[in-house]
PDB file of C-alpha atoms in Angstrom:
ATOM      1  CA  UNK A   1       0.000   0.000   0.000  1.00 40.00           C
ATOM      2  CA  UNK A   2       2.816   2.053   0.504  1.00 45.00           C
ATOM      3  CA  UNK A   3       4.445   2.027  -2.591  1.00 48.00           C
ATOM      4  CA  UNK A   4       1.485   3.372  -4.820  1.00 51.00           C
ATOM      5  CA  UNK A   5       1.164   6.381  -2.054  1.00 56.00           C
ATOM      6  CA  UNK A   6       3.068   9.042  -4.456  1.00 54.00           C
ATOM      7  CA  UNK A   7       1.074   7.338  -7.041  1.00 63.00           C
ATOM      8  CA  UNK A   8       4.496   7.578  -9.375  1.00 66.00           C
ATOM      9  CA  UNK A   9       4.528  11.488  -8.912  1.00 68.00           C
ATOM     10  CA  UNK A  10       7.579  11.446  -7.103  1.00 69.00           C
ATOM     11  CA  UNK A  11       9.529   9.078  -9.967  1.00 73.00           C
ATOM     12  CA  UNK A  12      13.041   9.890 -10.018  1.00 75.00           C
ATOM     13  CA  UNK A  13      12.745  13.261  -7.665  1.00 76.00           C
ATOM     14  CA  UNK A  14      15.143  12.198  -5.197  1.00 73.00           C
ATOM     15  CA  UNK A  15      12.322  12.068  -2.412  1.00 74.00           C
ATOM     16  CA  UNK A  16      10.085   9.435  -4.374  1.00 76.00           C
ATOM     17  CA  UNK A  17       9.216   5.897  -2.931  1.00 75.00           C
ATOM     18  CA  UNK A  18      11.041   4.469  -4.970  1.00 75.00           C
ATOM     19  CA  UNK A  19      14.443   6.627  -4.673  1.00 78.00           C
ATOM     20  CA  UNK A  20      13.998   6.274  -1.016  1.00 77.00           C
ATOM     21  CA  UNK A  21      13.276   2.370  -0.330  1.00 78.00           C
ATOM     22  CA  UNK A  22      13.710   0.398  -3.513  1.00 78.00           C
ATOM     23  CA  UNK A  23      17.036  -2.102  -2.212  1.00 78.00           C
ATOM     24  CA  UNK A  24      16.237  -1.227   1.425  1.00 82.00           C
ATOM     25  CA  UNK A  25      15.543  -4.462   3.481  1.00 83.00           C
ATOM     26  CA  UNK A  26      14.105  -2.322   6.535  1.00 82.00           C
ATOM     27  CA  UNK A  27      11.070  -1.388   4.524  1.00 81.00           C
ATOM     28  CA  UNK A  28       9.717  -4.755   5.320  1.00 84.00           C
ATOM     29  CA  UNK A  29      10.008  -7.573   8.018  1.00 91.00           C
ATOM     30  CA  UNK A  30      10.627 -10.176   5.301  1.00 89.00           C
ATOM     31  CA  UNK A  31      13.509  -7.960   3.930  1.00 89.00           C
ATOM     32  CA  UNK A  32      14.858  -7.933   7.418  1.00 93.00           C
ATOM     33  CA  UNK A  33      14.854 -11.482   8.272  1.00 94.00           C
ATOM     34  CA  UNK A  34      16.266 -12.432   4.318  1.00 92.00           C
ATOM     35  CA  UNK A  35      18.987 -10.509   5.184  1.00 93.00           C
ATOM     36  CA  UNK A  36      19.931 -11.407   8.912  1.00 95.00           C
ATOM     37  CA  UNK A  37      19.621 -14.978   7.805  1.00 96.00           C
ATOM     38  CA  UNK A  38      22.596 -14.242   5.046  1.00 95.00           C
ATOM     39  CA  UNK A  39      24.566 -14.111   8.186  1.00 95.00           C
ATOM     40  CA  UNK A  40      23.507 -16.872  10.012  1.00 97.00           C
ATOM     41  CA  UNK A  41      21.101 -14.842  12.420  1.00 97.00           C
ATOM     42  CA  UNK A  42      17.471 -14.918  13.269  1.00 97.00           C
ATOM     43  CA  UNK A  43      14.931 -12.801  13.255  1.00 95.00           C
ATOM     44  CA  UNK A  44      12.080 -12.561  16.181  1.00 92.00           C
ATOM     45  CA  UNK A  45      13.525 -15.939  17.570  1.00 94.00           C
ATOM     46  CA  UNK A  46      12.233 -18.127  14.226  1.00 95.00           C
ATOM     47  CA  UNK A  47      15.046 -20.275  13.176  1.00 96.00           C
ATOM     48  CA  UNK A  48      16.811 -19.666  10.012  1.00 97.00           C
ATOM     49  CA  UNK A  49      15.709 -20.954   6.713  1.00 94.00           C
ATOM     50  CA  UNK A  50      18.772 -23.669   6.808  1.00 96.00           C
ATOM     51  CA  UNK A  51      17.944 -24.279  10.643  1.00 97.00           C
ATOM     52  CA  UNK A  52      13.908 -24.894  10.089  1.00 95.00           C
ATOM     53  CA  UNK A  53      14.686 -27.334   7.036  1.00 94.00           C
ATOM     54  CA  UNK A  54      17.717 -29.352   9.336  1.00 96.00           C
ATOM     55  CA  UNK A  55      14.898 -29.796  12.269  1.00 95.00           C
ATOM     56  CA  UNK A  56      11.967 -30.235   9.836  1.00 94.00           C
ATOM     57  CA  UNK A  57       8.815 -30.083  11.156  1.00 94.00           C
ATOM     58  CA  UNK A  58       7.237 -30.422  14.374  1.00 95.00           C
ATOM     59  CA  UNK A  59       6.419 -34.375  15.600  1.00 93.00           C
ATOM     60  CA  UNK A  60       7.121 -34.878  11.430  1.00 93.00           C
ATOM     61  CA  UNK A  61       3.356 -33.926  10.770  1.00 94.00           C
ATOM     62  CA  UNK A  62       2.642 -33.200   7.144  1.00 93.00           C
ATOM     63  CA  UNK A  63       1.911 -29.767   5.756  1.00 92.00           C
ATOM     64  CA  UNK A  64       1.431 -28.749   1.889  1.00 91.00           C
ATOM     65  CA  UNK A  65       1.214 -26.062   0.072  1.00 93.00           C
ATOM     66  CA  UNK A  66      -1.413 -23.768  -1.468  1.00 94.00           C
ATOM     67  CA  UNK A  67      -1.567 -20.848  -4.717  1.00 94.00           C
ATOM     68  CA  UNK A  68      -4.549 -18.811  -2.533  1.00 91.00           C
ATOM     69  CA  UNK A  69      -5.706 -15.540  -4.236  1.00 90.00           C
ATOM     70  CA  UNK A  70      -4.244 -12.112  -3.545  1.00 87.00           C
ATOM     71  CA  UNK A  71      -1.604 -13.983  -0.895  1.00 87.00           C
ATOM     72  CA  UNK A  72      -0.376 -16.029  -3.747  1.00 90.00           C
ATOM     73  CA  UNK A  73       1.832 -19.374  -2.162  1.00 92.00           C
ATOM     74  CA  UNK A  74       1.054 -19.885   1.163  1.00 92.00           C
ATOM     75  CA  UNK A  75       2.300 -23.136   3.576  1.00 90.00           C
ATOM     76  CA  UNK A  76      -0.489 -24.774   5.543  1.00 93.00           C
ATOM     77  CA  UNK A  77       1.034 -27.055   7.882  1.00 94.00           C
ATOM     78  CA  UNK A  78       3.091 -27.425  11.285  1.00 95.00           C
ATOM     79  CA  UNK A  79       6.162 -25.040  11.525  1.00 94.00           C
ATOM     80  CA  UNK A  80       9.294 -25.994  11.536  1.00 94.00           C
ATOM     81  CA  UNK A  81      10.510 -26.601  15.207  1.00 96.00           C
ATOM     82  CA  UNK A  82      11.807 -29.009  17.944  1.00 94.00           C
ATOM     83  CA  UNK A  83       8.989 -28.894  19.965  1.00 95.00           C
ATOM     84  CA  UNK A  84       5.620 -27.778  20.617  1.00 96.00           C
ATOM     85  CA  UNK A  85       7.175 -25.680  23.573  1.00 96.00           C
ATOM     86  CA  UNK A  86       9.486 -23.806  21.193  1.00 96.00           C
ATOM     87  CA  UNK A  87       6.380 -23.584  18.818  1.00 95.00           C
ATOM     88  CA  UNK A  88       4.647 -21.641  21.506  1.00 95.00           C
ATOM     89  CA  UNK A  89       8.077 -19.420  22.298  1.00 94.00           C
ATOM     90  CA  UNK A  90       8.652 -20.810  25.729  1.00 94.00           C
ATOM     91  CA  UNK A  91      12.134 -22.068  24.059  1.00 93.00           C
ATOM     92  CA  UNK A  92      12.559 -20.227  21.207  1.00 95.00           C
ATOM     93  CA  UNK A  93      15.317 -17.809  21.299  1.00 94.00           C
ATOM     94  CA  UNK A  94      17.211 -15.588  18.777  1.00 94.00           C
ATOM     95  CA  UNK A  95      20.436 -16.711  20.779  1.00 95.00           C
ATOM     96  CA  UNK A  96      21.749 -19.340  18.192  1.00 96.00           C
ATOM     97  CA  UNK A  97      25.519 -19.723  17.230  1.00 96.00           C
ATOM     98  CA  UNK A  98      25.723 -17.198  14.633  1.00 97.00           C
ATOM     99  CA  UNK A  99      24.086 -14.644  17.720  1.00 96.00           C
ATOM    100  CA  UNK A 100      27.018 -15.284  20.088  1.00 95.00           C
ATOM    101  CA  UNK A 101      30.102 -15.070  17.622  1.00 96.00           C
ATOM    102  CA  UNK A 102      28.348 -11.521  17.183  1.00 95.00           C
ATOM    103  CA  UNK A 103      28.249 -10.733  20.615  1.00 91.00           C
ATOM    104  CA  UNK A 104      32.101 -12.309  21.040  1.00 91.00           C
ATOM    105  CA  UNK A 105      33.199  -9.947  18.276  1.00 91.00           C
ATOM    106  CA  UNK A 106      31.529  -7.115  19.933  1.00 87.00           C
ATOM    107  CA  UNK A 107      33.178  -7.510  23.360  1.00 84.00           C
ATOM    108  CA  UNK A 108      36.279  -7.670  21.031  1.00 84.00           C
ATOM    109  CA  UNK A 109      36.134  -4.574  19.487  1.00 83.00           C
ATOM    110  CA  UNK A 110      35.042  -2.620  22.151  1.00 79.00           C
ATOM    111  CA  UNK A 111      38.094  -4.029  24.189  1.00 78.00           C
ATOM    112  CA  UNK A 112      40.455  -3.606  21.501  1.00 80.00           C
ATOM    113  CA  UNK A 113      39.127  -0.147  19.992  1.00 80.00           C
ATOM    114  CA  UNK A 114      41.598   3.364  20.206  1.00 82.00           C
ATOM    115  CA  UNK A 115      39.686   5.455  18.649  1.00 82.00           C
ATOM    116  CA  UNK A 116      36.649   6.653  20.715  1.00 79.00           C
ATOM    117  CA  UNK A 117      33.284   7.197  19.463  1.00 77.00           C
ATOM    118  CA  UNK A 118      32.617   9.344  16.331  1.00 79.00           C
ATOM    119  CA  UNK A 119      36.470  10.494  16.123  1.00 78.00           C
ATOM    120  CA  UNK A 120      36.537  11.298  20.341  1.00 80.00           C
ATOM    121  CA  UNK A 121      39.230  10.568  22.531  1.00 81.00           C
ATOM    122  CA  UNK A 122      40.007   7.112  23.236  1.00 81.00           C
ATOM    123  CA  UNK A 123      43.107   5.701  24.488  1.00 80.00           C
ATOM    124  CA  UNK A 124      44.572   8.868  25.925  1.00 84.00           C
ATOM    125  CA  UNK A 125      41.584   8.589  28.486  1.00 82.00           C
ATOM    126  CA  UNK A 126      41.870   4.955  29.297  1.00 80.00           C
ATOM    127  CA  UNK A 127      43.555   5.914  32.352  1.00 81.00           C
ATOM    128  CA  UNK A 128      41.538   8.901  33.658  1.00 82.00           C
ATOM    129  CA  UNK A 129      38.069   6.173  33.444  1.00 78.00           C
ATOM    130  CA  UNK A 130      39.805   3.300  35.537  1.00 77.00           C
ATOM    131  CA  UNK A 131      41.222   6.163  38.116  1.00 80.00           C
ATOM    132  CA  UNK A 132      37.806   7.173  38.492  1.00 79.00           C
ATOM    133  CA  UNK A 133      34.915   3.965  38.283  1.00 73.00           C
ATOM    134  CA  UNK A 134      37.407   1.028  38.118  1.00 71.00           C
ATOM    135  CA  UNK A 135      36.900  -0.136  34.387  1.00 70.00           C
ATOM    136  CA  UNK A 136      37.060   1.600  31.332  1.00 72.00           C
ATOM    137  CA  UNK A 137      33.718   3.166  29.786  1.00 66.00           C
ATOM    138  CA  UNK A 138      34.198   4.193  26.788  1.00 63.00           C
ATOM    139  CA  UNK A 139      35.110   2.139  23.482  1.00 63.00           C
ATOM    140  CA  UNK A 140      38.447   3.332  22.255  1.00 67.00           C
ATOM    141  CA  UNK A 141      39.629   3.482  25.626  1.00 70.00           C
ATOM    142  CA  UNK A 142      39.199  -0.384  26.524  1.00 68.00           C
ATOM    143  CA  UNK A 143      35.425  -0.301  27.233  1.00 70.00           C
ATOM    144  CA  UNK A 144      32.681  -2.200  28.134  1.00 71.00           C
ATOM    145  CA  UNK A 145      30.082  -3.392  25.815  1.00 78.00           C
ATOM    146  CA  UNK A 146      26.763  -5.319  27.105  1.00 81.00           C
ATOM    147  CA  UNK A 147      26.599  -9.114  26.203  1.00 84.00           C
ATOM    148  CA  UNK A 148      23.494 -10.520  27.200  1.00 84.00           C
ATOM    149  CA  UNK A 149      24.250 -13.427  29.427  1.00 82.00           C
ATOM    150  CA  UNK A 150      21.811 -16.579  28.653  1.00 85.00           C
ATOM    151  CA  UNK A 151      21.994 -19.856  29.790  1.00 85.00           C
ATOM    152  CA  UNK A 152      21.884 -21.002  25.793  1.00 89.00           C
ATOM    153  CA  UNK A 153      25.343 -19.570  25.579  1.00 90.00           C
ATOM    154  CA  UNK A 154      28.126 -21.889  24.958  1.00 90.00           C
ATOM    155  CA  UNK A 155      30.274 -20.070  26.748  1.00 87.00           C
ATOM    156  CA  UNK A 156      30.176 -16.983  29.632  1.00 84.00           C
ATOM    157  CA  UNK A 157      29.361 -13.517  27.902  1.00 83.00           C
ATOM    158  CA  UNK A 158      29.662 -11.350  31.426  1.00 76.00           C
ATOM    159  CA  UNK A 159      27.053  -8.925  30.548  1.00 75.00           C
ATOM    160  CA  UNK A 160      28.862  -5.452  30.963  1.00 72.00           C
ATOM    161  CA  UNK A 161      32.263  -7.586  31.615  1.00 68.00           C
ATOM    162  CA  UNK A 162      32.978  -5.520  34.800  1.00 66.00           C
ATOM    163  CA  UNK A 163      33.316  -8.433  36.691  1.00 65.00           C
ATOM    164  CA  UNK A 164      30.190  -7.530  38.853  1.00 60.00           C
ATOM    165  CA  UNK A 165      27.527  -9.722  38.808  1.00 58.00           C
ATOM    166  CA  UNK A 166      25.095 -12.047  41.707  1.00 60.00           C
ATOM    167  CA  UNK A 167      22.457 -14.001  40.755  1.00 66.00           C
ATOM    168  CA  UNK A 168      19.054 -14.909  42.976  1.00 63.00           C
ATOM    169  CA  UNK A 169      17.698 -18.206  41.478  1.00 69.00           C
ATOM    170  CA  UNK A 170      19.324 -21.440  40.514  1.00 77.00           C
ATOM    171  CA  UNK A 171      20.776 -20.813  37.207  1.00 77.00           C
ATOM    172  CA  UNK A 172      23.116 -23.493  34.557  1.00 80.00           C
ATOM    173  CA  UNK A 173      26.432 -23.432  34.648  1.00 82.00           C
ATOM    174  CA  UNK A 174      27.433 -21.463  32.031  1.00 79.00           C
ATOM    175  CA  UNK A 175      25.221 -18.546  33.535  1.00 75.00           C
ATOM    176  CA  UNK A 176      27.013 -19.244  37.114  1.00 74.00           C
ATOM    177  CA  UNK A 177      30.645 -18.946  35.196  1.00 73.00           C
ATOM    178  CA  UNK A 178      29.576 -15.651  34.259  1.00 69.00           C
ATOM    179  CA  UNK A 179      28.710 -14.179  37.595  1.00 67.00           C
ATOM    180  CA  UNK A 180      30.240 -14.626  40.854  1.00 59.00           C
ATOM    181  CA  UNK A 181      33.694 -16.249  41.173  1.00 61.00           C
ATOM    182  CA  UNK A 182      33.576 -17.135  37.333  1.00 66.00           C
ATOM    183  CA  UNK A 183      35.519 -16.268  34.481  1.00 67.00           C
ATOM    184  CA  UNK A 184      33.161 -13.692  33.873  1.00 69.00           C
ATOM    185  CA  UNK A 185      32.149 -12.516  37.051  1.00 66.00           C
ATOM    186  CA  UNK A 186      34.188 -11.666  39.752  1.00 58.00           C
ATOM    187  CA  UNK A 187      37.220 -14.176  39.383  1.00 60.00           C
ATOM    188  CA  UNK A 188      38.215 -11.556  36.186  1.00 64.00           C
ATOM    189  CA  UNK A 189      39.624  -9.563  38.859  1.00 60.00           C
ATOM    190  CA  UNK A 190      41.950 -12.466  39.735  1.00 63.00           C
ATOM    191  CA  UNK A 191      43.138 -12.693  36.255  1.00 61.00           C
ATOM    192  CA  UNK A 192      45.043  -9.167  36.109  1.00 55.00           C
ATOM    193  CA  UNK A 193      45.638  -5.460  36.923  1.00 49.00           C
ATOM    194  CA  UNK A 194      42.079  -5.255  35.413  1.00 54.00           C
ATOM    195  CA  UNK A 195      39.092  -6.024  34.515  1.00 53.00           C
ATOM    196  CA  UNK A 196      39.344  -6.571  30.920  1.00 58.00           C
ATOM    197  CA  UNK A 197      42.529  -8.342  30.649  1.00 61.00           C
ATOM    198  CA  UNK A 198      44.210  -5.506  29.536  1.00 63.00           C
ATOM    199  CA  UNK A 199      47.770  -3.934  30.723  1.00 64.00           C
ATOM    200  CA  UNK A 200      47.474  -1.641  33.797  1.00 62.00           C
ATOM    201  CA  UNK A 201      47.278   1.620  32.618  1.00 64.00           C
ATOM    202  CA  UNK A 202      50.450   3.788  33.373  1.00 66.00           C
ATOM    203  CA  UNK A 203      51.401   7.597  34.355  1.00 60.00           C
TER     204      UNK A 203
END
């Protein structure tokens, strides 16, 4: 419905439908989840195309397909999941392995960065943030970047990786090594001068 709304008008004006969206996967959720899948990822915890066909579909119940007017193909049928619990989203999740090298290569370059954000200081002021909260803030200077920590990673993410953390319920394993003692948590103090692994800062 959008795309006839300039009716063709604004063709090749700059400011058109066209000029503005045509190519742009944002402009609908099926563009978005074509191209997150490219990658590996999923979009609103469904499985990937190459993940749905691998599991195939729930319990093996048939499903077929159908031309229907105006929609055009459509499936009919179960979807493509484990369970009927992950069918109902109780353990669906968008935290598959493709998800967590992301959020690895995030912690990465946030740790790693010099430059700070848009062109701002970064390195020079790596010592001036641990002086005053104990970890570096910014990226560029060593900094922290959030890592959800779920108990479908394969390995601890640390959340902020300021080796702070508790927890109040009975958690797995790979939650608890992110929290507390763990390599995540607080035992990342034990492991050097600081938090994030990297050399003490000097005068």
């Amino acid at each position: 419905f959008m795309k006839i709304e300039d009716c063709g008008f604004l063709k090749n004006s700059v400011i058109g439908f066209g000029d503005l969206w045509d190519g742009n996967e944002v402009i609908s959720e099926v563009g978005i989840e074509k191209t997150l899948n490219k990658d590996g990822l999923r979009y609103r915890l469904n499985r990937t195309k190459d993940e749905a066909d691998a599991v195939g579909t729930m319990y093996d119940l048939p499903g077929f397909t159908v031309n229907l007017p105006v929609i055009g193909e459509t499936y009919l049928g179960p979807p493509k999941v484990e369970s009927i619990w992950e069918a109902i989203g109780f353990t669906a999740t968008s935290n598959n392995e493709a998800r967590q090298q992301e959020k690895l290569k995030a912690i990465a370059k946030a740790r790693e960065a010099k430059t700070g954000v848009k062109g701002g200081a970064g390195a020079e002021i790596r010592k001036a943030w641990l002086d005053k909260y104990g970890y570096p803030r910014l990226v560029g200077s060593g900094g922290i970047f959030y890592a959800d920590q779920l108990s479908t990673d394969k390995e601890p993410m640390g959340g902020f990786n300021m080796g702070k953390s508790g927890q109040i319920w009975p958690v797995p394993d790979v939650v608890k090594a992110g929290n507390y003692g763990g390599a995540k948590g607080w035992g990342m103090k034990k492991k050097g001068p600081t938090v994030d692994g990297l050399p003490k800062a000097k005068n």
